[in-house]
């Protein structure tokens, strides 16, 4: 039987380590609010919500007490 030559070229590439950056490990790192640096929390004033504005996952609740809700 004659060998068949496969001329099809695949669009899939081989996966390289680090090509997509650090993925999969980020969940072990959790956001923490340093209450000593959060002036509105220390003074029991309405928060400025800069942390809420810059948090990419929207886990910070808007309120007088700034807190993170991971659920």
Tab-separated table of C-alpha atoms in Angstrom:
chain	number	residue	atom	x	y	z
A	1	UNK	CA	0.000	0.000	0.000
A	2	UNK	CA	1.212	3.469	-0.863
A	3	UNK	CA	1.950	5.970	1.933
A	4	UNK	CA	-0.443	8.860	2.005
A	5	UNK	CA	1.026	12.328	2.406
A	6	UNK	CA	-1.041	14.670	4.567
A	7	UNK	CA	-0.912	18.172	3.088
A	8	UNK	CA	-3.361	19.657	5.576
A	9	UNK	CA	-1.913	22.445	7.669
A	10	UNK	CA	-3.406	22.914	11.103
A	11	UNK	CA	-4.133	26.343	12.537
A	12	UNK	CA	-3.389	25.063	16.031
A	13	UNK	CA	-0.027	25.831	17.520
A	14	UNK	CA	1.883	24.141	20.263
A	15	UNK	CA	1.433	25.515	23.755
A	16	UNK	CA	4.430	27.212	25.308
A	17	UNK	CA	4.924	27.816	29.011
A	18	UNK	CA	4.469	31.463	29.883
A	19	UNK	CA	3.106	32.410	26.484
A	20	UNK	CA	-0.217	33.515	27.958
A	21	UNK	CA	1.326	34.909	31.118
A	22	UNK	CA	0.670	33.736	34.631
A	23	UNK	CA	-2.713	32.023	34.498
A	24	UNK	CA	-4.392	29.648	36.885
A	25	UNK	CA	-2.411	30.755	39.934
A	26	UNK	CA	-4.045	34.142	40.453
A	27	UNK	CA	-6.943	32.714	42.477
A	28	UNK	CA	-4.599	31.850	45.328
A	29	UNK	CA	-3.857	35.567	45.664
A	30	UNK	CA	-6.771	37.360	47.265
A	31	UNK	CA	-7.317	41.125	47.540
A	32	UNK	CA	-6.786	42.562	51.007
A	33	UNK	CA	-7.784	46.016	52.223
A	34	UNK	CA	-5.262	47.568	54.591
A	35	UNK	CA	-7.609	49.190	57.117
A	36	UNK	CA	-4.790	51.396	58.441
A	37	UNK	CA	-4.345	52.987	55.007
A	38	UNK	CA	-8.064	53.276	54.163
A	39	UNK	CA	-8.778	56.747	55.615
A	40	UNK	CA	-12.590	56.619	55.226
A	41	UNK	CA	-12.713	53.305	57.104
A	42	UNK	CA	-10.475	54.596	59.914
A	43	UNK	CA	-12.581	57.747	60.378
A	44	UNK	CA	-15.902	55.887	59.878
A	45	UNK	CA	-16.775	58.236	57.016
A	46	UNK	CA	-18.366	57.421	53.663
A	47	UNK	CA	-15.740	55.716	51.546
A	48	UNK	CA	-14.053	57.384	48.576
A	49	UNK	CA	-14.497	54.118	46.595
A	50	UNK	CA	-11.194	54.372	44.758
A	51	UNK	CA	-10.600	50.721	45.635
A	52	UNK	CA	-14.079	49.892	44.293
A	53	UNK	CA	-13.340	51.817	41.095
A	54	UNK	CA	-10.050	50.031	40.378
A	55	UNK	CA	-11.020	46.508	41.488
A	56	UNK	CA	-11.342	44.407	38.308
A	57	UNK	CA	-13.620	41.763	39.789
A	58	UNK	CA	-16.220	44.003	41.460
A	59	UNK	CA	-15.929	42.221	44.808
A	60	UNK	CA	-15.757	45.389	46.903
A	61	UNK	CA	-19.115	46.419	48.327
A	62	UNK	CA	-20.045	50.106	48.394
A	63	UNK	CA	-20.800	51.189	51.954
A	64	UNK	CA	-19.350	52.943	54.985
A	65	UNK	CA	-17.410	49.824	55.923
A	66	UNK	CA	-15.290	48.832	52.947
A	67	UNK	CA	-15.266	45.045	52.650
A	68	UNK	CA	-14.476	42.396	50.068
A	69	UNK	CA	-17.080	39.785	49.125
A	70	UNK	CA	-15.443	36.888	47.298
A	71	UNK	CA	-18.686	34.948	46.848
